[in-house]
Short mmCIF file of C-alpha atoms in Angstrom, two decimals:
data_model
loop_
_atom_site.label_atom_id
_atom_site.label_comp_id
_atom_site.label_asym_id
_atom_site.label_seq_id
_atom_site.Cartn_x
_atom_site.Cartn_y
_atom_site.Cartn_z
CA MET A 117 -170.74 121.89 78.84
CA ILE A 118 -167.88 122.87 76.50
CA ASN A 119 -166.77 125.60 78.90
CA MET A 120 -166.82 123.17 81.79
CA ILE A 121 -164.61 120.68 79.90
CA ARG A 122 -162.22 123.46 78.82
CA ASP A 123 -161.90 124.81 82.38
CA PHE A 124 -161.39 121.29 83.69
CA LEU A 125 -158.57 120.57 81.26
CA LEU A 126 -156.89 123.95 81.76
CA GLU A 127 -156.97 123.75 85.55
CA PRO A 128 -153.26 123.57 86.54
CA VAL A 129 -153.68 120.88 89.17
CA ILE A 130 -155.51 118.68 86.64
CA LEU A 131 -152.65 119.04 84.14
CA ILE A 132 -150.07 118.19 86.79
CA GLY A 133 -152.13 115.23 87.95
CA GLY A 134 -152.47 114.08 84.35
CA ILE A 135 -148.73 113.95 83.67
CA VAL A 136 -148.10 112.07 86.92
CA PHE A 137 -150.96 109.67 86.17
CA LEU A 138 -149.53 108.96 82.69
CA GLY A 139 -146.02 108.37 83.99
CA LEU A 140 -147.14 105.99 86.71
CA VAL A 141 -149.36 104.06 84.33
CA LEU A 142 -146.47 103.69 81.85
CA GLN A 143 -144.44 102.21 84.70
CA ARG A 144 -147.33 99.79 85.33
CA LYS A 145 -147.65 100.79 88.94
CA ASN A 146 -150.51 99.31 90.94
CA PHE A 147 -153.80 101.13 91.39
CA GLU A 148 -153.00 102.34 94.91
CA THR A 149 -149.67 103.89 93.83
CA VAL A 150 -151.24 105.60 90.82
CA VAL A 151 -154.03 107.17 92.88
CA ARG A 152 -151.74 108.24 95.72
CA GLY A 153 -149.11 109.70 93.43
CA THR A 154 -151.62 111.58 91.29
CA LEU A 155 -153.46 113.12 94.23
CA LYS A 156 -150.31 114.02 96.19
CA SER A 157 -148.84 115.86 93.20
CA MET A 158 -152.07 117.84 92.78
CA ILE A 159 -152.32 118.70 96.48
CA GLY A 160 -148.62 119.69 96.55
CA PHE A 161 -149.11 122.09 93.62
CA MET A 162 -151.99 123.76 95.44
CA ILE A 163 -149.95 124.01 98.66
CA ILE A 164 -147.29 125.99 96.75
CA SER A 165 -149.91 128.59 95.84
CA VAL A 166 -151.04 128.89 99.47
CA GLY A 167 -147.47 129.42 100.67
CA GLY A 168 -146.92 132.00 97.95
CA ASN A 169 -149.88 134.02 99.23
CA ILE A 170 -148.42 134.08 102.75
CA ILE A 171 -144.99 135.18 101.51
CA ALA A 172 -146.53 137.90 99.31
CA GLN A 173 -148.28 139.43 102.32
CA SER A 174 -145.14 139.46 104.48
CA VAL A 175 -142.80 140.91 101.83
CA THR A 176 -145.27 143.70 101.08
CA ALA A 177 -144.75 145.01 104.62
CA PHE A 178 -140.98 144.61 104.24
CA GLY A 179 -141.03 146.62 101.00
CA GLU A 180 -142.97 149.46 102.61
CA MET A 181 -140.56 149.60 105.56
CA MET A 182 -137.57 149.65 103.19
CA GLN A 183 -139.08 152.45 101.16
CA GLN A 184 -139.91 154.53 104.24
CA GLY A 185 -136.68 153.88 106.13
CA PHE A 186 -134.06 153.91 103.38
CA HIS A 187 -135.95 155.58 100.49
CA MET A 188 -135.05 152.70 98.21
CA THR A 189 -136.52 149.44 96.93
CA GLY A 190 -135.26 146.16 98.37
CA LEU A 191 -135.63 142.62 97.01
CA ILE A 192 -134.99 139.38 98.89
CA LEU A 193 -133.43 136.49 96.97
CA SER A 194 -135.90 133.64 97.48
CA VAL A 195 -136.81 131.43 94.56
CA GLU A 196 -139.36 129.59 96.71
CA GLY A 197 -141.06 132.86 97.63
CA ILE A 198 -141.26 134.33 94.12
CA SER A 199 -142.32 131.00 92.60
CA GLY A 200 -145.13 130.59 95.12
CA ILE A 201 -146.43 134.03 94.16
CA ALA A 202 -146.09 133.22 90.44
CA VAL A 203 -148.05 129.97 90.82
CA ASP A 204 -150.83 131.91 92.52
CA LEU A 205 -150.90 134.46 89.66
CA TYR A 206 -150.29 132.27 86.59
CA GLY A 207 -151.03 128.72 87.75
CA SER A 208 -152.63 127.45 84.51
CA ASP A 209 -149.95 128.88 82.21
CA ILE A 210 -147.17 127.55 84.43
CA ALA A 211 -148.65 124.05 84.45
CA ILE A 212 -149.07 123.97 80.66
CA ILE A 213 -145.59 125.37 79.88
CA MET A 214 -143.98 123.02 82.39
CA VAL A 215 -145.65 119.96 80.87
CA LEU A 216 -144.82 121.06 77.31
CA GLY A 217 -141.25 121.87 78.39
CA ILE A 218 -140.85 118.32 79.69
CA VAL A 219 -142.02 117.03 76.31
CA VAL A 220 -139.48 119.22 74.46
CA ASN A 221 -136.73 118.07 76.86
CA LEU A 222 -137.56 114.43 76.12
CA VAL A 223 -137.61 115.08 72.37
CA LEU A 224 -134.23 116.83 72.42
CA ALA A 225 -132.77 114.07 74.61
CA LYS A 226 -134.00 111.61 71.99
CA ILE A 227 -132.87 113.33 68.75
CA THR A 228 -129.56 114.86 69.91
CA ARG A 229 -126.41 113.40 71.48
CA PHE A 230 -127.29 115.17 74.69
CA HIS A 231 -129.39 112.52 76.40
CA TYR A 232 -130.03 114.60 79.51
CA VAL A 233 -133.45 114.27 81.11
CA PHE A 234 -133.93 117.01 83.67
CA MET A 235 -135.16 115.37 86.86
CA THR A 236 -134.93 118.25 89.36
CA GLY A 237 -138.61 119.08 89.41
CA HIS A 238 -138.50 122.10 91.71
CA GLN A 239 -135.85 123.78 89.53
CA MET A 240 -138.05 123.00 86.55
CA LEU A 241 -140.94 124.72 88.30
CA TYR A 242 -138.83 127.78 89.19
CA MET A 243 -137.60 128.26 85.62
CA THR A 244 -141.15 127.85 84.31
CA CYS A 245 -142.42 130.53 86.70
CA MET A 246 -139.82 132.97 85.39
CA VAL A 247 -140.43 132.13 81.72
CA VAL A 248 -144.19 132.54 82.07
CA SER A 249 -143.77 135.84 83.94
CA VAL A 250 -141.47 137.28 81.27
CA LEU A 251 -143.71 136.15 78.40
CA ARG A 252 -146.80 137.53 80.12
CA SER A 253 -145.07 140.86 80.75
CA ALA A 254 -144.26 141.01 77.02
CA GLN A 255 -148.02 140.66 76.33
CA LEU A 256 -147.61 137.35 74.50
CA ARG A 257 -150.69 135.17 74.18
CA GLY A 258 -151.91 132.23 72.14
CA PRO A 259 -149.68 129.72 70.27
CA ALA A 260 -146.59 131.97 70.33
CA PHE A 261 -146.73 132.05 74.13
CA PHE A 262 -146.77 128.27 74.52
CA ILE A 263 -144.31 127.51 71.72
CA LEU A 264 -141.71 130.01 72.93
CA GLY A 265 -142.16 129.00 76.55
CA SER A 266 -141.92 125.24 76.00
CA MET A 267 -138.95 125.50 73.60
CA THR A 268 -137.07 127.72 76.05
CA MET A 269 -137.71 125.26 78.86
CA GLY A 270 -136.72 122.20 76.82
CA ILE A 271 -133.50 123.75 75.54
CA VAL A 272 -132.29 125.04 78.90
CA MET A 273 -133.10 121.73 80.61
CA VAL A 274 -130.75 119.96 78.19
CA PHE A 275 -128.12 122.68 77.83
CA SER A 276 -127.58 123.51 81.52
CA PRO A 277 -126.41 120.03 82.60
CA ALA A 278 -124.53 119.46 79.34
CA MET A 279 -122.24 122.48 79.63
CA ILE A 280 -120.84 121.38 83.02
CA GLN A 281 -120.83 117.63 82.45
CA ARG A 282 -117.05 117.34 81.95
CA TYR A 283 -116.54 118.75 85.44
CA THR A 284 -119.42 116.78 86.96
CA GLU A 285 -117.80 113.62 85.65
CA LYS A 286 -114.50 114.64 87.23
CA ILE A 287 -116.14 115.31 90.62
CA CYS A 288 -118.31 112.16 90.70
CA GLY A 289 -115.78 109.85 89.06
CA ASN A 290 -118.27 108.59 86.46
CA ASP A 291 -120.41 109.75 83.56
CA THR A 292 -123.66 108.09 84.54
CA ILE A 293 -125.29 111.12 86.16
CA ALA A 294 -125.53 114.88 85.55
CA VAL A 295 -126.37 117.96 87.63
CA GLY A 296 -129.75 119.52 86.89
CA HIS A 297 -129.61 122.83 88.76
CA PHE A 298 -129.98 126.28 87.23
CA GLY A 299 -126.69 127.67 88.48
CA GLY A 300 -124.85 125.95 85.64
CA ILE A 301 -123.26 129.08 84.20
CA THR A 302 -121.58 129.99 87.51
CA TYR A 303 -120.53 126.37 88.09
CA LEU A 304 -118.85 126.41 84.68
CA LEU A 305 -117.27 129.79 85.46
CA ALA A 306 -116.08 128.56 88.88
CA ALA A 307 -114.38 125.52 87.34
CA TRP A 308 -112.78 127.65 84.60
CA LEU A 309 -111.50 130.31 87.02
CA GLY A 310 -110.28 127.59 89.38
CA LYS A 311 -108.23 126.12 86.54
CA ILE A 312 -106.67 129.50 85.78
CA TYR A 313 -106.07 130.88 89.29
CA GLY A 314 -105.94 127.77 91.46
CA GLU A 315 -102.65 126.28 90.32
CA ASN A 316 -100.82 124.56 93.22
CA SER A 317 -103.68 125.39 95.61
CA ARG A 318 -104.41 122.59 98.07
CA SER A 319 -107.88 121.05 98.09
CA ALA A 320 -110.44 122.51 100.46
CA GLU A 321 -110.99 118.95 101.67
CA ASP A 322 -107.68 119.18 103.55
CA MET A 323 -109.22 121.87 105.79
CA LYS A 324 -110.98 121.23 109.10
CA PHE A 325 -114.31 123.01 109.42
CA PRO A 326 -115.79 123.76 112.87
CA LYS A 327 -118.78 121.58 113.68
CA LYS A 328 -120.60 124.65 115.01
CA LEU A 329 -121.36 125.66 111.41
CA ALA A 330 -123.46 122.52 110.88
CA PHE A 331 -126.60 124.44 111.91
CA LEU A 332 -126.40 126.28 108.58
CA ARG A 333 -127.91 123.21 106.95
CA ASP A 334 -131.23 123.61 108.82
CA SER A 335 -133.06 125.69 106.23
CA SER A 336 -136.05 126.84 108.30
CA ILE A 337 -133.90 128.03 111.24
CA ILE A 338 -131.41 129.93 109.12
CA ILE A 339 -134.20 131.51 107.04
CA ALA A 340 -135.96 132.64 110.24
CA VAL A 341 -132.78 134.16 111.70
CA THR A 342 -131.93 135.97 108.46
CA MET A 343 -135.43 137.33 107.95
CA ILE A 344 -135.68 138.55 111.55
CA ILE A 345 -132.47 140.52 111.06
CA PHE A 346 -133.69 142.02 107.76
CA TYR A 347 -137.15 142.93 109.08
CA VAL A 348 -135.92 144.38 112.38
CA VAL A 349 -133.31 146.53 110.61
CA ALA A 350 -135.99 147.81 108.19
CA ALA A 351 -138.41 148.50 111.07
CA ARG A 352 -135.76 150.38 113.07
CA ALA A 353 -134.89 152.45 110.01
CA CYS A 354 -138.44 153.69 109.41
CA GLY A 355 -139.25 154.09 113.12
CA SER A 356 -141.95 152.86 115.46
CA ALA A 357 -144.42 155.64 114.61
CA PHE A 358 -144.69 154.65 110.94
CA VAL A 359 -144.91 150.90 111.56
CA GLU A 360 -147.45 151.16 114.36
CA SER A 361 -149.68 153.69 112.59
CA GLU A 362 -149.48 152.40 109.00
CA LEU A 363 -148.71 148.69 109.16
CA SER A 364 -149.15 146.93 112.49
CA GLY A 365 -152.44 148.43 113.63
CA GLY A 366 -150.91 149.64 116.89
CA LYS A 367 -148.86 146.54 117.68
CA ASP A 368 -145.31 147.24 118.87
CA TYR A 369 -143.10 147.74 115.81
CA LEU A 370 -140.40 145.25 116.86
CA VAL A 371 -142.94 142.57 117.74
CA TYR A 372 -144.63 143.19 114.40
CA SER A 373 -141.38 142.98 112.44
CA VAL A 374 -140.40 139.69 114.11
CA SER A 375 -143.88 138.22 113.49
CA GLN A 376 -143.69 139.23 109.81
CA ALA A 377 -140.25 137.63 109.51
CA LEU A 378 -141.62 134.42 111.00
CA THR A 379 -144.64 134.66 108.69
CA PHE A 380 -142.21 134.73 105.75
CA THR A 381 -140.52 131.64 107.19
CA VAL A 382 -143.87 129.86 107.56
CA GLY A 383 -144.66 130.67 103.92
CA PHE A 384 -141.24 129.32 102.94
CA VAL A 385 -141.85 126.07 104.84
CA ILE A 386 -145.32 125.69 103.30
CA VAL A 387 -143.99 126.28 99.77
CA THR A 388 -141.10 123.84 100.22
CA THR A 389 -143.50 121.24 101.65
CA GLY A 390 -145.76 121.62 98.62
CA ILE A 391 -142.76 121.40 96.31
CA ARG A 392 -141.58 118.24 98.06
CA TRP A 393 -145.00 116.57 97.65
CA PHE A 394 -145.22 117.72 94.06
CA ILE A 395 -141.67 116.72 93.09
CA ASN A 396 -141.69 113.37 94.86
CA GLU A 397 -144.49 112.28 92.52
CA ILE A 398 -143.76 114.03 89.23
CA VAL A 399 -140.07 113.06 89.04
CA PRO A 400 -140.71 109.27 89.08
CA ALA A 401 -143.48 109.89 86.52
CA VAL A 402 -141.14 111.75 84.16
CA LYS A 403 -138.48 109.08 84.69
CA GLY A 404 -141.02 106.43 83.78
CA ILE A 405 -141.78 108.18 80.50
CA ALA A 406 -138.06 108.78 79.78
CA ASP A 407 -137.04 105.18 80.49
CA THR A 408 -139.76 103.96 78.15
CA TRP A 409 -138.78 106.25 75.27
CA ILE A 410 -135.05 106.99 75.83
CA PRO A 411 -133.29 103.87 77.17
CA ASN A 412 -129.88 105.62 77.34
CA ALA A 413 -131.20 108.70 79.13
CA LYS A 414 -128.84 110.39 81.58
CA PRO A 415 -130.73 111.81 84.60
CA ALA A 416 -129.88 115.41 85.56
CA VAL A 417 -130.49 115.55 89.30
CA ASP A 418 -130.29 118.19 92.03
CA CYS A 419 -126.94 119.80 92.94
CA PRO A 420 -126.54 118.10 96.35
CA VAL A 421 -125.49 114.99 94.40
CA VAL A 422 -121.96 116.49 94.35
CA PHE A 423 -121.93 117.60 98.00
CA SER A 424 -120.84 114.29 99.45
CA TYR A 425 -117.69 114.35 97.29
CA SER A 426 -116.50 117.71 98.68
CA PRO A 427 -118.13 118.57 102.04
CA ASN A 428 -115.54 121.22 102.90
CA SER A 429 -115.70 122.82 99.46
CA LEU A 430 -119.42 123.35 99.77
CA MET A 431 -119.00 125.29 103.03
CA VAL A 432 -116.17 127.39 101.56
CA GLY A 433 -118.29 128.10 98.48
CA PHE A 434 -121.37 128.99 100.52
CA LEU A 435 -119.56 131.42 102.84
CA SER A 436 -117.69 133.02 99.92
CA SER A 437 -120.92 133.38 97.96
CA PHE A 438 -122.74 134.99 100.88
CA PHE A 439 -119.83 137.39 101.35
CA GLY A 440 -120.04 138.25 97.64
CA GLY A 441 -123.75 138.98 98.12
CA LEU A 442 -123.02 141.26 101.10
CA VAL A 443 -120.35 143.17 99.18
CA SER A 444 -122.76 143.61 96.24
CA MET A 445 -125.51 144.77 98.61
CA GLY A 446 -123.19 147.40 100.09
CA ILE A 447 -122.32 148.72 96.64
CA MET A 448 -126.01 148.87 95.69
CA ILE A 449 -126.84 150.84 98.85
CA ALA A 450 -124.01 153.27 98.12
CA CYS A 451 -125.19 153.71 94.52
CA GLN A 452 -128.84 154.19 95.59
CA VAL A 453 -130.20 151.50 93.26
CA THR A 454 -132.56 148.60 93.96
CA VAL A 455 -130.93 146.59 96.76
CA ILE A 456 -130.69 142.81 96.42
CA PHE A 457 -130.64 141.23 99.89
CA PRO A 458 -128.71 137.94 99.95
CA GLY A 459 -130.90 134.91 100.61
CA ILE A 460 -129.30 132.23 102.76
CA MET A 461 -130.79 129.24 100.93
CA ALA A 462 -129.97 130.65 97.51
CA HIS A 463 -126.34 131.25 98.46
CA PHE A 464 -126.13 127.91 100.21
CA PHE A 465 -127.14 125.77 97.25
CA CYS A 466 -125.70 127.78 94.35
CA GLY A 467 -122.67 129.06 96.26
CA ALA A 468 -121.87 125.65 97.74
CA THR A 469 -122.09 123.97 94.35
CA ALA A 470 -119.90 126.66 92.77
CA GLY A 471 -117.38 125.97 95.54
CA VAL A 472 -117.35 122.25 94.72
CA TYR A 473 -116.77 122.91 91.02
CA GLY A 474 -114.11 125.54 91.74
CA ASN A 475 -112.31 123.15 94.08
CA SER A 476 -112.35 120.40 91.44
CA THR A 477 -109.97 122.42 89.25
CA GLY A 478 -108.36 124.97 91.58
CA GLY A 479 -108.44 123.64 95.12
CA ARG A 480 -109.47 125.90 97.99
CA ARG A 481 -108.53 129.00 95.98
CA GLY A 482 -110.88 127.89 93.22
CA ALA A 483 -113.63 127.22 95.79
CA VAL A 484 -113.29 130.74 97.24
CA ILE A 485 -113.19 132.45 93.84
CA GLY A 486 -116.04 130.34 92.45
CA GLY A 487 -118.26 131.00 95.46
CA PHE A 488 -117.55 134.73 95.53
CA ILE A 489 -118.21 135.19 91.80
CA ASN A 490 -121.45 133.24 92.21
CA GLY A 491 -122.54 135.62 94.99
CA VAL A 492 -121.85 138.69 92.88
CA ILE A 493 -123.60 137.28 89.81
CA MET A 494 -126.63 136.28 91.88
CA SER A 495 -126.90 139.91 93.01
CA VAL A 496 -126.29 141.58 89.65
CA LEU A 497 -128.47 139.46 87.33
CA PRO A 498 -131.76 140.04 89.28
CA GLU A 499 -131.07 143.77 89.05
CA ILE A 500 -130.79 143.53 85.25
CA PHE A 501 -133.77 141.32 84.45
CA LEU A 502 -136.15 142.82 87.03
CA PRO A 503 -137.85 145.09 84.42
CA PHE A 504 -138.81 142.03 82.38
CA LEU A 505 -140.79 140.34 85.18
CA GLY A 506 -144.01 142.33 84.87
CA GLU A 507 -146.27 141.90 87.90
CA LEU A 508 -143.59 139.98 89.78
CA SER A 509 -141.19 142.95 89.69
CA ALA A 510 -143.24 144.63 92.45
CA GLN A 511 -143.24 141.68 94.87
CA HIS A 512 -140.04 142.56 96.89
CA VAL A 513 -138.73 139.03 96.33
CA THR A 514 -137.04 137.64 93.23
CA PHE A 515 -135.28 134.75 91.45
CA PRO A 516 -131.63 134.15 92.45
CA GLU A 517 -130.42 131.30 90.19
CA PRO A 518 -127.95 132.58 87.53
CA ASP A 519 -129.32 130.48 84.66
CA ILE A 520 -132.83 131.77 85.41
CA GLY A 521 -131.50 135.33 85.28
CA LEU A 522 -129.68 134.82 81.98
CA VAL A 523 -132.66 133.15 80.33
CA GLY A 524 -134.91 135.92 81.65
CA ILE A 525 -132.66 138.61 80.17
CA PHE A 526 -132.48 136.74 76.84
CA LEU A 527 -136.25 136.32 76.56
CA GLY A 528 -137.14 139.78 77.84
CA LYS A 529 -134.60 141.57 75.65
CA TYR A 530 -135.10 139.73 72.35
CA ILE A 531 -138.88 139.52 72.46
CA ARG A 532 -139.00 143.28 72.81
CA GLU A 533 -136.31 143.95 70.18
CA ILE A 534 -137.00 141.40 67.44
CA GLY A 535 -140.43 140.06 68.41
CA SER A 536 -141.69 136.56 69.09
CA ILE A 537 -140.95 135.29 65.56
CA GLY A 538 -137.35 136.48 65.67
CA THR A 539 -136.85 134.94 69.12
CA LEU A 540 -138.37 131.66 67.91
CA ILE A 541 -135.92 131.61 64.96
CA ILE A 542 -133.02 131.98 67.42
CA LEU A 543 -134.33 129.07 69.51
CA ILE A 544 -134.74 126.90 66.40
CA GLY A 545 -131.16 127.79 65.44
CA ILE A 546 -129.96 126.64 68.87
CA VAL A 547 -131.75 123.32 68.39
CA ILE A 548 -130.16 122.85 64.95
CA ILE A 549 -126.73 123.53 66.45
CA MET A 550 -127.41 120.97 69.19
CA ILE A 551 -128.30 118.39 66.54
CA LEU A 552 -125.58 119.09 63.97
CA ILE A 553 -122.60 120.45 65.96
CA PRO A 554 -122.61 118.77 69.39
CA GLU A 555 -118.80 119.20 69.62
CA MET A 556 -119.41 122.79 70.70
CA ILE A 557 -120.46 121.50 74.12
CA GLU A 558 -118.95 118.06 74.56
CA ASN A 559 -116.74 116.03 72.27
CA ARG A 560 -115.81 112.81 73.99
CA ASP A 561 -114.68 110.97 70.90
CA GLU A 562 -111.81 113.15 69.64
CA GLY A 563 -109.25 114.45 72.10
CA GLU A 564 -109.68 117.55 74.29
CA GLU A 565 -112.74 119.82 74.23
CA TRP A 566 -112.46 123.04 72.18
CA PHE A 567 -113.32 125.02 75.30
CA GLN A 568 -110.52 123.54 77.36
CA TYR A 569 -108.05 123.83 74.47
CA ASP A 570 -108.73 127.43 73.57
CA MET A 571 -108.96 128.72 77.14
CA ASN A 572 -105.91 126.86 78.48
CA PRO A 573 -102.58 127.81 76.83
CA ALA A 574 -100.85 124.97 78.66
CA LEU A 575 -102.65 122.45 76.44
CA LYS A 576 -101.40 124.22 73.32
CA ASN A 577 -97.81 124.24 74.62
CA LYS A 578 -98.05 120.56 75.51
CA GLU A 579 -99.23 119.78 71.97
CA LYS A 580 -96.31 121.70 70.47
CA GLU A 581 -93.82 119.77 72.65
CA GLU A 582 -95.35 116.46 71.59
CA LYS A 583 -95.02 117.40 67.92
CA LYS A 584 -91.32 118.18 68.42
#
């Protein structure tokens, strides 16, 4: 009986359903809404696992073709793909850490000046998948596993939107909303570089973009086209004999490669459908809890919230980011290291957002530089933190978001060098800094931010002139 109760409570879909149920009840929703929301979130979480299984099978064949044809390992940037696989492997741990991370986020939003409540549920899920994978690969178990995981999640969910808020406010024209997307470090870098190198550059919004590029916003079509190209190139490289004898069971190698590419796309669509069901229910639930406990909470929402303000900038940023990924891929092939294949959706969302932030300070030049730097970083970081991913490092698909990569490197490196206790002390120190010295990130009460002042000599010169 005790084992049955324990298994019931630790079942990931039950935990997810529980948090949604609580949030809807706190909002005093009617019985029908509570039941529908709870069940849809649970079904969506299970759908993610199913899609992850499909993607895992298709990328295994891709990895074998890459190894045979080019004698190197290749990884596709697809956060949906790697997260689906992670949910299938570590579902219970992911559910627990995600729920505890939400709690830590709410606590930090309550006790610090950074009242950011992270509302982008799928990004939350992706970061949790990475954190759990890194902690599991470091052989952490028990209380240390859950404390480190939840604190990491809570801190990054507050810190990521906070560090770019000054630029988000400039783009949106108000301070009522924040961006909750784990590309924050490259968005900050894009805005900073745009300020330095984009002087006198006209806004990307003055450009006219061809309407023919609108198809790039259809995610399933562009994923299918990209994957077909990747799989066919890999199949051609290793030859028909290998594919037909070792992988396809006699089916024509080109037909097989196209079918595997489409299988990847089907897995992607299934995962994103599950995420949509899951997120559509858990986000209102978390908001219900936040509104009850933190009346002045500032929602951190998905990056497309800034797209409508700069539609041209997002296309410039996306194309520049994808080009940066292609350049990085070429260098990796030449150096005979693990090759990171650019993922269209990853470069679209992160690259486009970097373009918007770069344009906000440096016009079209800032958008190009911001997007390109984002593309390079998204290729380099996965290469660095790959050894920390444990079982996921062999899946031929990986996490693209820059913040996820940085957090993965931090956790993987410090847990191995100073242990779980030392890493926990660092996290506690970060929390203390957030409570006692908030000016390090945003100081809206006293003049210009330290970051802007120190990194922009023009502000110092202006101050000197005013004193004279």
